[in-house]
mmCIF file of C-alpha atoms in Angstrom:
data_model
loop_
_atom_site.group_PDB
_atom_site.id
_atom_site.type_symbol
_atom_site.label_atom_id
_atom_site.label_comp_id
_atom_site.label_asym_id
_atom_site.label_seq_id
_atom_site.Cartn_x
_atom_site.Cartn_y
_atom_site.Cartn_z
ATOM 1 C CA MET Z 1 -0.967 24.556 94.627
ATOM 2 C CA ASP Z 2 -2.505 21.161 93.937
ATOM 3 C CA SER Z 3 -0.369 18.917 91.780
ATOM 4 C CA LEU Z 4 -1.315 18.439 88.165
ATOM 5 C CA PHE Z 5 -0.310 14.838 88.635
ATOM 6 C CA ASP Z 6 -1.767 13.876 92.035
ATOM 7 C CA PHE Z 7 -1.407 10.145 91.805
ATOM 8 C CA VAL Z 8 -4.471 7.996 91.323
ATOM 9 C CA ILE Z 9 -3.735 4.272 91.219
ATOM 10 C CA ASP Z 10 -4.905 2.702 87.996
ATOM 11 C CA GLU Z 11 -3.943 -0.942 87.733
ATOM 12 C CA ASN Z 12 -4.778 -0.877 84.035
ATOM 13 C CA LYS Z 13 -1.839 1.430 83.399
ATOM 14 C CA PRO Z 14 1.451 -0.212 82.407
ATOM 15 C CA LEU Z 15 3.796 -0.805 85.329
ATOM 16 C CA ALA Z 16 6.368 1.629 83.919
ATOM 17 C CA ASP Z 17 3.783 4.423 83.945
ATOM 18 C CA ARG Z 18 2.504 3.582 87.435
ATOM 19 C CA MET Z 19 6.045 3.608 88.824
ATOM 20 C CA ARG Z 20 7.018 7.042 87.500
ATOM 21 C CA PRO Z 21 8.518 9.059 90.383
ATOM 22 C CA GLN Z 22 6.319 11.937 91.524
ATOM 23 C CA LYS Z 23 9.069 13.924 93.255
ATOM 24 C CA LEU Z 24 12.841 14.260 93.061
ATOM 25 C CA SER Z 25 13.417 12.254 96.223
ATOM 26 C CA ASP Z 26 11.912 9.211 94.451
ATOM 27 C CA PHE Z 27 14.075 9.616 91.363
ATOM 28 C CA ILE Z 28 16.777 6.979 90.818
ATOM 29 C CA GLY Z 29 19.926 7.920 88.910
ATOM 30 C CA GLN Z 30 21.055 11.138 87.202
ATOM 31 C CA GLU Z 31 22.777 12.405 90.343
ATOM 32 C CA GLN Z 32 24.728 14.887 88.230
ATOM 33 C CA VAL Z 33 21.391 16.556 87.412
ATOM 34 C CA VAL Z 34 19.074 16.030 90.389
ATOM 35 C CA GLY Z 35 21.573 15.414 93.192
ATOM 36 C CA LEU Z 36 22.071 17.903 96.015
ATOM 37 C CA ASN Z 37 24.215 20.177 93.835
ATOM 38 C CA GLY Z 38 22.543 19.310 90.544
ATOM 39 C CA PRO Z 39 21.470 22.228 88.312
ATOM 40 C CA LEU Z 40 17.884 21.021 87.944
ATOM 41 C CA ARG Z 41 17.413 20.588 91.684
ATOM 42 C CA ARG Z 42 18.696 24.125 92.325
ATOM 43 C CA MET Z 43 16.341 25.597 89.723
ATOM 44 C CA MET Z 44 13.364 23.750 91.176
ATOM 45 C CA GLU Z 45 14.134 24.565 94.791
ATOM 46 C CA ARG Z 46 14.350 28.256 93.936
ATOM 47 C CA ASP Z 47 11.383 28.050 91.538
ATOM 48 C CA GLN Z 48 13.565 29.782 88.948
ATOM 49 C CA LEU Z 49 12.943 27.447 86.083
ATOM 50 C CA GLN Z 50 14.296 28.187 82.634
ATOM 51 C CA SER Z 51 13.727 26.443 79.314
ATOM 52 C CA ILE Z 52 15.417 23.047 79.290
ATOM 53 C CA LEU Z 53 16.321 20.379 76.780
ATOM 54 C CA PHE Z 54 16.648 16.853 78.170
ATOM 55 C CA TYR Z 55 18.953 14.841 75.930
ATOM 56 C CA GLY Z 56 19.631 11.153 76.490
ATOM 57 C CA PRO Z 57 18.822 7.531 75.661
ATOM 58 C CA PRO Z 58 15.326 6.058 76.079
ATOM 59 C CA GLY Z 59 14.165 5.216 79.597
ATOM 60 C CA THR Z 60 16.514 7.579 81.431
ATOM 61 C CA GLY Z 61 13.826 9.842 82.883
ATOM 62 C CA LYS Z 62 13.257 12.682 80.412
ATOM 63 C CA THR Z 63 9.446 12.609 80.518
ATOM 64 C CA THR Z 64 9.441 11.758 84.212
ATOM 65 C CA LEU Z 65 11.587 14.775 85.096
ATOM 66 C CA ALA Z 66 9.258 17.034 83.119
ATOM 67 C CA ARG Z 67 6.314 15.734 85.160
ATOM 68 C CA VAL Z 68 8.229 16.120 88.416
ATOM 69 C CA ILE Z 69 8.958 19.735 87.484
ATOM 70 C CA ALA Z 70 5.268 20.328 86.795
ATOM 71 C CA ASN Z 71 4.423 18.634 90.059
ATOM 72 C CA THR Z 72 6.691 20.773 92.211
ATOM 73 C CA THR Z 73 6.684 24.245 90.637
ATOM 74 C CA ASN Z 74 3.982 26.904 90.471
ATOM 75 C CA ASN Z 75 3.374 26.736 86.746
ATOM 76 C CA HIS Z 76 0.744 25.397 84.385
ATOM 77 C CA TYR Z 77 1.735 22.357 82.357
ATOM 78 C CA VAL Z 78 0.920 21.213 78.827
ATOM 79 C CA ALA Z 79 2.462 18.137 77.203
ATOM 80 C CA ILE Z 80 2.495 17.358 73.490
ATOM 81 C CA ASN Z 81 4.360 14.956 71.224
ATOM 82 C CA ALA Z 82 6.179 16.333 68.210
ATOM 83 C CA VAL Z 83 5.136 13.332 66.120
ATOM 84 C CA SER Z 84 1.433 14.135 66.345
ATOM 85 C CA SER Z 85 1.463 17.940 66.748
ATOM 86 C CA GLY Z 86 1.786 20.718 64.208
ATOM 87 C CA ILE Z 87 1.937 24.507 63.960
ATOM 88 C CA PRO Z 88 -1.829 25.069 64.552
ATOM 89 C CA GLU Z 89 -1.652 23.226 67.868
ATOM 90 C CA LEU Z 90 1.498 25.134 68.832
ATOM 91 C CA ARG Z 91 -0.167 28.490 68.118
ATOM 92 C CA LYS Z 92 -3.238 27.482 70.113
ATOM 93 C CA LEU Z 93 -1.320 26.493 73.230
ATOM 94 C CA ILE Z 94 0.871 29.619 72.958
ATOM 95 C CA ALA Z 95 -2.275 31.790 72.812
ATOM 96 C CA GLN Z 96 -3.563 30.056 75.944
ATOM 97 C CA ALA Z 97 -0.182 30.573 77.638
ATOM 98 C CA GLU Z 98 -0.268 34.297 76.801
ATOM 99 C CA GLN Z 99 -3.766 34.605 78.242
ATOM 100 C CA THR Z 100 -2.707 32.766 81.404
ATOM 101 C CA LYS Z 101 0.307 35.028 81.844
ATOM 102 C CA GLN Z 102 -1.690 38.243 81.226
ATOM 103 C CA SER Z 103 -4.254 37.107 83.787
ATOM 104 C CA GLY Z 104 -1.506 36.951 86.410
ATOM 105 C CA LEU Z 105 -1.855 33.193 86.747
ATOM 106 C CA GLY Z 106 1.799 32.455 86.039
ATOM 107 C CA ARG Z 107 3.678 30.934 83.178
ATOM 108 C CA THR Z 108 3.023 27.740 81.260
ATOM 109 C CA ILE Z 109 5.431 24.836 80.959
ATOM 110 C CA VAL Z 110 5.217 23.306 77.489
ATOM 111 C CA PHE Z 111 6.732 19.837 77.370
ATOM 112 C CA ILE Z 112 7.474 18.566 73.860
ATOM 113 C CA ASP Z 113 8.500 14.944 73.624
ATOM 114 C CA GLU Z 114 10.673 13.976 70.639
ATOM 115 C CA ILE Z 115 11.225 17.643 69.889
ATOM 116 C CA HIS Z 116 13.835 16.715 67.267
ATOM 117 C CA ARG Z 117 10.924 15.655 65.033
ATOM 118 C CA PHE Z 118 9.756 19.267 64.734
ATOM 119 C CA ASN Z 119 10.978 20.848 61.512
ATOM 120 C CA LYS Z 120 12.670 24.259 61.339
ATOM 121 C CA ALA Z 121 9.396 26.150 60.820
ATOM 122 C CA GLN Z 122 7.773 24.495 63.821
ATOM 123 C CA GLN Z 123 10.783 25.207 66.015
ATOM 124 C CA ASP Z 124 10.823 28.832 64.840
ATOM 125 C CA VAL Z 125 7.222 29.284 66.049
ATOM 126 C CA LEU Z 126 8.411 28.616 69.606
ATOM 127 C CA LEU Z 127 11.428 30.931 69.556
ATOM 128 C CA PRO Z 128 9.892 34.368 70.377
ATOM 129 C CA TYR Z 129 7.733 32.941 73.178
ATOM 130 C CA VAL Z 130 10.648 31.169 74.775
ATOM 131 C CA GLU Z 131 12.666 34.379 74.482
ATOM 132 C CA ASN Z 132 10.039 36.642 76.068
ATOM 133 C CA GLY Z 133 9.165 34.135 78.793
ATOM 134 C CA THR Z 134 5.582 33.432 77.733
ATOM 135 C CA ILE Z 135 6.336 29.727 77.946
ATOM 136 C CA ILE Z 136 8.921 27.608 79.692
ATOM 137 C CA LEU Z 137 9.882 25.080 77.046
ATOM 138 C CA ILE Z 138 10.993 21.615 78.121
ATOM 139 C CA GLY Z 139 12.070 19.445 75.235
ATOM 140 C CA ALA Z 140 13.062 15.789 75.239
ATOM 141 C CA THR Z 141 15.178 14.132 72.581
ATOM 142 C CA THR Z 142 17.249 11.023 72.063
ATOM 143 C CA GLU Z 143 19.136 12.693 69.203
ATOM 144 C CA ASN Z 144 22.149 15.001 69.354
ATOM 145 C CA PRO Z 145 20.507 18.426 69.819
ATOM 146 C CA PHE Z 146 23.349 20.244 68.062
ATOM 147 C CA PHE Z 147 22.327 18.489 64.848
ATOM 148 C CA GLU Z 148 18.559 18.397 65.316
ATOM 149 C CA ILE Z 149 17.557 21.645 67.072
ATOM 150 C CA ASN Z 150 17.815 25.117 65.525
ATOM 151 C CA SER Z 151 20.754 27.066 66.953
ATOM 152 C CA PRO Z 152 18.695 30.152 67.992
ATOM 153 C CA LEU Z 153 16.261 27.977 69.963
ATOM 154 C CA LEU Z 154 19.035 25.826 71.402
ATOM 155 C CA SER Z 155 20.901 28.902 72.639
ATOM 156 C CA ARG Z 156 17.895 29.835 74.785
ATOM 157 C CA MET Z 157 17.643 26.447 76.472
ATOM 158 C CA LYS Z 158 19.752 24.752 79.098
ATOM 159 C CA ILE Z 159 20.895 21.385 77.753
ATOM 160 C CA ILE Z 160 20.780 18.661 80.388
ATOM 161 C CA ARG Z 161 22.254 15.350 79.347
ATOM 162 C CA LEU Z 162 20.865 12.208 80.951
ATOM 163 C CA GLU Z 163 22.924 9.015 81.070
ATOM 164 C CA LYS Z 164 21.928 5.364 80.945
ATOM 165 C CA LEU Z 165 21.221 3.986 84.397
ATOM 166 C CA THR Z 166 23.901 1.785 85.907
ATOM 167 C CA ALA Z 167 23.252 -1.890 86.671
ATOM 168 C CA LYS Z 168 22.991 -1.023 90.364
ATOM 169 C CA GLN Z 169 20.389 1.674 89.671
ATOM 170 C CA MET Z 170 18.460 -0.663 87.389
ATOM 171 C CA LYS Z 171 18.237 -3.204 90.212
ATOM 172 C CA GLN Z 172 16.871 -0.488 92.494
ATOM 173 C CA VAL Z 173 14.179 0.355 89.930
ATOM 174 C CA ILE Z 174 13.169 -3.301 89.558
ATOM 175 C CA LEU Z 175 13.120 -4.081 93.292
ATOM 176 C CA ARG Z 176 11.133 -0.928 94.057
ATOM 177 C CA ALA Z 177 8.470 -2.009 91.560
ATOM 178 C CA ILE Z 178 8.261 -5.475 93.120
ATOM 179 C CA LYS Z 179 8.005 -4.156 96.680
ATOM 180 C CA ASP Z 180 5.965 -0.954 96.281
ATOM 181 C CA PRO Z 181 2.586 -1.620 97.995
ATOM 182 C CA GLU Z 182 0.626 1.053 96.119
ATOM 183 C CA ARG Z 183 1.990 1.378 92.606
ATOM 184 C CA GLY Z 184 3.915 -1.877 92.246
ATOM 185 C CA TYR Z 185 3.330 -5.494 93.236
ATOM 186 C CA GLY Z 186 3.454 -5.096 96.999
ATOM 187 C CA GLY Z 187 6.027 -7.869 97.416
ATOM 188 C CA ARG Z 188 3.611 -10.626 96.442
ATOM 189 C CA PHE Z 189 6.352 -12.322 94.413
ATOM 190 C CA THR Z 190 10.150 -12.328 94.512
ATOM 191 C CA ILE Z 191 12.983 -12.351 92.006
ATOM 192 C CA SER Z 192 16.135 -14.439 92.260
ATOM 193 C CA ASP Z 193 19.518 -12.721 92.413
ATOM 194 C CA ARG Z 194 20.513 -14.202 89.063
ATOM 195 C CA ALA Z 195 17.284 -13.144 87.346
ATOM 196 C CA LEU Z 196 17.643 -9.651 88.804
ATOM 197 C CA GLU Z 197 21.184 -9.436 87.458
ATOM 198 C CA ILE Z 198 20.130 -10.615 83.994
ATOM 199 C CA LEU Z 199 17.127 -8.302 83.802
ATOM 200 C CA ALA Z 200 19.112 -5.265 84.940
ATOM 201 C CA ASP Z 201 21.798 -6.004 82.373
ATOM 202 C CA PHE Z 202 19.422 -6.898 79.539
ATOM 203 C CA ALA Z 203 17.567 -3.565 79.788
ATOM 204 C CA GLN Z 204 20.805 -1.699 78.992
ATOM 205 C CA GLY Z 205 20.158 1.287 81.259
ATOM 206 C CA ASP Z 206 16.547 1.747 80.093
ATOM 207 C CA ALA Z 207 14.292 1.790 83.176
ATOM 208 C CA ARG Z 208 11.089 1.684 81.139
ATOM 209 C CA ALA Z 209 12.276 -1.408 79.248
ATOM 210 C CA ALA Z 210 13.216 -3.129 82.510
ATOM 211 C CA LEU Z 211 9.781 -2.519 84.010
ATOM 212 C CA ASN Z 212 8.020 -3.638 80.845
ATOM 213 C CA MET Z 213 9.971 -6.896 80.928
ATOM 214 C CA LEU Z 214 9.280 -7.349 84.638
ATOM 215 C CA GLU Z 215 5.578 -6.940 83.893
ATOM 216 C CA GLN Z 216 5.789 -9.653 81.227
ATOM 217 C CA ALA Z 217 7.606 -11.974 83.627
ATOM 218 C CA GLU Z 218 5.017 -11.406 86.384
ATOM 219 C CA PHE Z 219 2.267 -12.344 83.941
ATOM 220 C CA MET Z 220 4.080 -15.632 83.227
ATOM 221 C CA LEU Z 221 4.318 -16.645 86.885
ATOM 222 C CA PRO Z 222 2.497 -19.980 87.410
ATOM 223 C CA GLN Z 223 1.236 -18.642 90.755
ATOM 224 C CA ALA Z 224 0.898 -15.069 91.990
ATOM 225 C CA ASP Z 225 3.257 -15.476 94.944
ATOM 226 C CA GLY Z 226 6.006 -17.319 93.075
ATOM 227 C CA GLU Z 227 9.536 -16.329 92.117
ATOM 228 C CA VAL Z 228 10.836 -14.846 88.896
ATOM 229 C CA ASP Z 229 13.906 -16.988 88.291
ATOM 230 C CA GLU Z 230 16.347 -17.294 85.416
ATOM 231 C CA LYS Z 231 14.325 -19.970 83.606
ATOM 232 C CA LEU Z 232 11.081 -18.003 83.736
ATOM 233 C CA LEU Z 233 12.901 -14.885 82.562
ATOM 234 C CA ARG Z 234 14.402 -16.757 79.627
ATOM 235 C CA ASP Z 235 11.007 -18.249 78.742
ATOM 236 C CA THR Z 236 9.509 -14.761 78.852
ATOM 237 C CA LEU Z 237 12.137 -12.916 76.840
ATOM 238 C CA GLY Z 238 12.922 -15.738 74.444
ATOM 239 C CA LYS Z 239 15.899 -16.044 72.130
ATOM 240 C CA ALA Z 240 17.104 -12.484 72.760
ATOM 241 C CA MET Z 241 18.358 -13.647 76.146
ATOM 242 C CA GLN Z 242 21.252 -15.608 74.658
ATOM 243 C CA ARG Z 243 23.594 -12.620 74.438
ATOM 244 C CA TYR Z 244 23.292 -11.955 78.165
ATOM 245 C CA ASP Z 245 24.471 -15.310 79.389
ATOM 246 C CA LYS Z 246 27.245 -13.605 81.327
ATOM 247 C CA LYS Z 247 28.187 -16.705 83.309
ATOM 248 C CA GLY Z 248 29.095 -18.393 80.043
ATOM 249 C CA ASP Z 249 30.546 -15.157 78.615
ATOM 250 C CA GLN Z 250 28.267 -15.734 75.620
ATOM 251 C CA HIS Z 251 27.899 -12.084 74.748
ATOM 252 C CA TYR Z 252 31.616 -11.361 74.705
ATOM 253 C CA ASP Z 253 32.513 -14.699 73.108
ATOM 254 C CA ILE Z 254 30.261 -14.008 70.117
ATOM 255 C CA VAL Z 255 31.603 -10.481 69.656
ATOM 256 C CA SER Z 256 35.172 -11.764 69.923
ATOM 257 C CA ALA Z 257 34.520 -14.531 67.393
ATOM 258 C CA PHE Z 258 32.864 -12.039 65.040
ATOM 259 C CA ILE Z 259 35.881 -9.714 65.000
ATOM 260 C CA LYS Z 260 38.408 -12.551 64.746
ATOM 261 C CA SER Z 261 36.498 -14.115 61.849
ATOM 262 C CA MET Z 262 36.603 -10.857 59.877
ATOM 263 C CA ARG Z 263 40.281 -10.425 60.743
ATOM 264 C CA GLY Z 264 40.913 -14.017 59.662
ATOM 265 C CA SER Z 265 39.169 -13.477 56.292
ATOM 266 C CA ASP Z 266 36.473 -16.112 56.886
ATOM 267 C CA VAL Z 267 33.381 -14.596 55.264
ATOM 268 C CA ASP Z 268 30.998 -17.388 56.232
ATOM 269 C CA ALA Z 269 31.996 -17.367 59.910
ATOM 270 C CA SER Z 270 31.755 -13.568 59.957
ATOM 271 C CA LEU Z 271 28.175 -13.716 58.624
ATOM 272 C CA HIS Z 272 27.310 -16.484 61.086
ATOM 273 C CA TYR Z 273 28.332 -14.421 64.108
ATOM 274 C CA LEU Z 274 26.703 -11.313 62.637
ATOM 275 C CA ALA Z 275 23.449 -13.302 62.368
ATOM 276 C CA ARG Z 276 23.768 -14.482 65.984
ATOM 277 C CA MET Z 277 24.186 -10.923 67.208
ATOM 278 C CA ILE Z 278 21.209 -9.741 65.168
ATOM 279 C CA GLU Z 279 18.984 -12.590 66.372
ATOM 280 C CA GLY Z 280 20.216 -12.026 69.920
ATOM 281 C CA GLY Z 281 18.841 -8.496 69.853
ATOM 282 C CA GLU Z 282 22.237 -6.800 69.910
ATOM 283 C CA GLU Z 283 22.143 -3.010 69.647
ATOM 284 C CA LEU Z 284 22.559 -1.893 66.032
ATOM 285 C CA ARG Z 285 25.179 0.734 66.801
ATOM 286 C CA PHE Z 286 27.201 -1.728 68.880
ATOM 287 C CA ILE Z 287 27.527 -4.020 65.846
ATOM 288 C CA ALA Z 288 28.262 -1.127 63.486
ATOM 289 C CA ARG Z 289 31.002 0.242 65.754
ATOM 290 C CA ARG Z 290 32.768 -3.141 65.800
ATOM 291 C CA ILE Z 291 32.681 -3.300 61.997
ATOM 292 C CA VAL Z 292 34.127 0.218 61.658
ATOM 293 C CA ILE Z 293 36.872 -0.543 64.180
ATOM 294 C CA CYS Z 294 37.797 -3.763 62.376
ATOM 295 C CA ALA Z 295 37.989 -1.935 59.045
ATOM 296 C CA ALA Z 296 40.455 0.586 60.464
ATOM 297 C CA GLU Z 297 42.445 -1.755 62.719
ATOM 298 C CA ASP Z 298 42.712 -4.947 60.669
ATOM 299 C CA VAL Z 299 42.287 -3.896 57.023
ATOM 300 C CA GLY Z 300 43.792 -0.456 57.376
ATOM 301 C CA MET Z 301 46.072 0.708 54.575
ATOM 302 C CA ALA Z 302 45.867 -2.622 52.739
ATOM 303 C CA ASP Z 303 42.500 -1.392 51.447
ATOM 304 C CA PRO Z 304 41.540 2.091 52.746
ATOM 305 C CA GLN Z 305 38.162 1.738 51.003
ATOM 306 C CA ALA Z 306 37.132 -0.737 53.718
ATOM 307 C CA LEU Z 307 36.775 2.056 56.277
ATOM 308 C CA VAL Z 308 34.710 4.130 53.825
ATOM 309 C CA ILE Z 309 32.367 1.187 53.243
ATOM 310 C CA ALA Z 310 32.148 0.336 56.964
ATOM 311 C CA ASN Z 311 31.301 3.921 57.871
ATOM 312 C CA ALA Z 312 28.742 4.186 55.067
ATOM 313 C CA ALA Z 313 27.167 0.911 56.205
ATOM 314 C CA ALA Z 314 26.977 2.176 59.794
ATOM 315 C CA GLN Z 315 25.202 5.353 58.672
ATOM 316 C CA ALA Z 316 22.866 3.481 56.318
ATOM 317 C CA ALA Z 317 21.978 0.887 58.955
ATOM 318 C CA ASP Z 318 21.235 3.611 61.493
ATOM 319 C CA PHE Z 319 19.105 5.422 58.899
ATOM 320 C CA VAL Z 320 16.946 2.454 57.820
ATOM 321 C CA GLY Z 321 16.851 0.565 61.133
ATOM 322 C CA TRP Z 322 15.984 -3.097 61.651
ATOM 323 C CA PRO Z 323 15.284 -5.363 59.855
ATOM 324 C CA GLU Z 324 16.749 -3.773 56.690
ATOM 325 C CA ALA Z 325 19.891 -2.693 58.601
ATOM 326 C CA ARG Z 326 21.155 -6.269 58.274
ATOM 327 C CA ILE Z 327 21.764 -5.674 54.549
ATOM 328 C CA PRO Z 328 24.335 -2.821 54.660
ATOM 329 C CA LEU Z 329 25.939 -4.391 57.734
ATOM 330 C CA ALA Z 330 26.355 -7.707 55.887
ATOM 331 C CA GLU Z 331 27.806 -5.926 52.856
ATOM 332 C CA ALA Z 332 30.455 -4.246 55.008
ATOM 333 C CA VAL Z 333 31.236 -7.479 56.862
ATOM 334 C CA CYS Z 334 31.746 -9.376 53.592
ATOM 335 C CA TYR Z 335 33.973 -6.631 52.192
ATOM 336 C CA ILE Z 336 36.139 -6.486 55.316
ATOM 337 C CA ALA Z 337 36.466 -10.268 55.583
ATOM 338 C CA ARG Z 338 37.541 -10.540 51.928
ATOM 339 C CA ALA Z 339 39.897 -7.533 51.995
ATOM 340 C CA PRO Z 340 43.688 -7.812 52.364
ATOM 341 C CA LYS Z 341 44.800 -7.118 55.913
ATOM 342 C CA SER Z 342 47.260 -4.666 57.465
ATOM 343 C CA ASN Z 343 47.470 -3.428 61.033
ATOM 344 C CA ALA Z 344 50.426 -1.148 60.269
ATOM 345 C CA SER Z 345 48.576 2.114 60.946
ATOM 346 C CA TYR Z 346 47.123 0.719 64.186
ATOM 347 C CA MET Z 347 50.533 -0.462 65.381
ATOM 348 C CA GLY Z 348 52.122 2.779 64.220
ATOM 349 C CA ILE Z 349 49.900 5.077 66.261
ATOM 350 C CA ASP Z 350 50.307 2.911 69.346
ATOM 351 C CA ALA Z 351 54.093 3.029 68.996
ATOM 352 C CA ALA Z 352 53.994 6.821 68.577
ATOM 353 C CA LEU Z 353 51.688 7.172 71.593
ATOM 354 C CA ALA Z 354 54.049 5.070 73.682
ATOM 355 C CA ASP Z 355 56.919 7.482 72.953
ATOM 356 C CA VAL Z 356 54.776 10.513 73.731
ATOM 357 C CA ARG Z 357 53.498 9.033 76.988
ATOM 358 C CA TYR Z 358 57.024 8.268 78.133
ATOM 359 C CA GLY Z 359 58.170 11.825 77.404
ATOM 360 C CA LYS Z 360 60.035 11.108 74.196
ATOM 361 C CA VAL Z 361 58.830 14.163 72.308
ATOM 362 C CA GLY Z 362 61.487 16.790 71.624
ATOM 363 C CA SER Z 363 61.050 20.270 70.162
ATOM 364 C CA VAL Z 364 59.353 21.045 66.885
ATOM 365 C CA PRO Z 365 62.103 21.884 64.322
ATOM 366 C CA ALA Z 366 62.386 25.637 63.747
ATOM 367 C CA HIS Z 367 61.572 25.438 60.034
ATOM 368 C CA LEU Z 368 58.210 23.751 60.841
ATOM 369 C CA ARG Z 369 57.062 26.238 63.469
ATOM 370 C CA ASP Z 370 54.275 28.741 62.877
ATOM 371 C CA SER Z 371 55.505 31.747 60.930
ATOM 372 C CA HIS Z 372 52.217 33.634 60.501
ATOM 373 C CA TYR Z 373 52.836 36.411 63.002
ATOM 374 C CA PRO Z 374 55.151 39.442 63.227
ATOM 375 C CA GLY Z 375 58.538 38.590 64.623
ATOM 376 C CA ALA Z 376 58.439 34.904 63.683
ATOM 377 C CA ALA Z 377 61.201 35.320 61.101
ATOM 378 C CA ALA Z 378 63.432 37.016 63.670
ATOM 379 C CA LEU Z 379 63.128 33.849 65.740
ATOM 380 C CA GLY Z 380 64.027 31.720 62.754
ATOM 381 C CA HIS Z 381 60.576 30.148 62.603
ATOM 382 C CA GLY Z 382 59.712 28.821 59.155
ATOM 383 C CA THR Z 383 62.502 30.641 57.348
ATOM 384 C CA THR Z 384 64.131 27.510 55.905
ATOM 385 C CA TYR Z 385 60.938 25.550 55.309
ATOM 386 C CA LYS Z 386 60.737 23.939 51.868
ATOM 387 C CA TYR Z 387 57.260 23.955 50.345
ATOM 388 C CA PRO Z 388 56.930 20.474 48.780
ATOM 389 C CA HIS Z 389 54.740 21.653 45.890
ATOM 390 C CA ALA Z 390 57.506 23.978 44.779
ATOM 391 C CA TYR Z 391 59.660 20.884 44.295
ATOM 392 C CA GLY Z 392 57.202 18.770 42.352
ATOM 393 C CA GLY Z 393 55.331 17.429 45.409
ATOM 394 C CA TRP Z 394 58.194 16.078 47.523
ATOM 395 C CA VAL Z 395 61.449 17.394 48.910
ATOM 396 C CA GLU Z 396 63.744 15.933 51.497
ATOM 397 C CA GLN Z 397 63.718 17.759 54.829
ATOM 398 C CA GLN Z 398 63.507 16.926 58.524
ATOM 399 C CA TYR Z 399 60.058 16.648 60.105
ATOM 400 C CA LEU Z 400 60.631 14.744 63.353
ATOM 401 C CA PRO Z 401 62.180 16.527 66.338
ATOM 402 C CA ASP Z 402 65.960 16.145 66.613
ATOM 403 C CA GLU Z 403 65.533 13.777 69.546
ATOM 404 C CA LEU Z 404 63.407 11.369 67.466
ATOM 405 C CA CYS Z 405 65.288 11.428 64.169
ATOM 406 C CA GLY Z 406 65.427 7.907 62.808
ATOM 407 C CA SER Z 407 62.343 6.727 64.717
ATOM 408 C CA VAL Z 408 60.102 4.492 62.610
ATOM 409 C CA TYR Z 409 56.498 3.939 63.643
ATOM 410 C CA TYR Z 410 54.911 2.765 60.426
ATOM 411 C CA HIS Z 411 56.050 -0.554 58.986
ATOM 412 C CA ALA Z 412 54.241 -1.391 55.730
ATOM 413 C CA THR Z 413 53.042 -4.980 55.459
ATOM 414 C CA HIS Z 414 53.105 -4.981 51.629
ATOM 415 C CA ASN Z 415 49.610 -6.472 51.668
ATOM 416 C CA GLY Z 416 47.192 -5.008 49.139
ATOM 417 C CA LYS Z 417 47.725 -1.264 48.878
ATOM 418 C CA ASP Z 418 49.916 -1.133 52.005
ATOM 419 C CA GLN Z 419 53.209 -0.698 50.162
#
């Protein structure tokens, strides 16, 4: 069978599109999926494909793998995007798939990019045809499928999670594009080791982003056979490069200063470092996670509302996206910086974990053990338990194992509400 994607070189196509692997042997990364014992490789080698949902960050190969499948299996292939497609288009392609199947011409692979953008009704249209094998559905999503895809449809698909590429794999992707004589640049320019390291790191596991940036850098070369070095890369990518100055530890220094400024109750410094991370192109969720952690670790029980606000800000920022995300993030940062501080709960759990890890555990007291089964009372389980609500909400009784009686993990700081 001739490939649906027999490669025709088109230099007008973006580099990332030209460099898409055409077969599994060209694919970089995702060994857990396409390696020798990977589930997708086994399905393809046996031509026993089932409906699949690729779930993972951008630039990890979801669309590429769908094309490779179409390229190497005996099936028809149709690709649509959930953003621009509706129920009429779905019904039309399903009707064509039914006709193809009835004509003995095989099944049809339907690839739906951003499938999480389909609403419940649109997803329900697909269900019977996935179930009866009229179509092989391949979906791609960056969102958690257990929240975004209907359970009946999800249960009929094999979920394959794709991970961000490692720095080593990113370098392979970049160097292949530079050296490839047909689809890439044929080695007409080089890249310095430092620039390669920065570019691989800056792309954060997103192969498409790395190739797009390489294409921009190549365009900026003063001569076609020059070298992409650190200076040219910085000139190309601009101010966003500051957070990846790993030799100066800039990225980690700014994050460290940000957290320590909130912990130290300096609102202005906290906002300064927040602004530097935003301007540096830091990932939104990375910033939000640090704010949530600081609320729990450093404010803690002195003002439990800080964690509520930090978590709400993280959700709101993720919902609205940049540039408006800066507003809820700044609100949470100001609240945390101004809040009283207590790390008592953080220190308490670490102290408790230390005992558990060193085997200092003991047996659960008999009166606290599960008593909801026949024979429990005969074992003395739960028989002397005192129900606190029967005593006005509190009654003195032992909760720690005998071996740990007297152990104290939580030491209140008496700051704010931590009394």
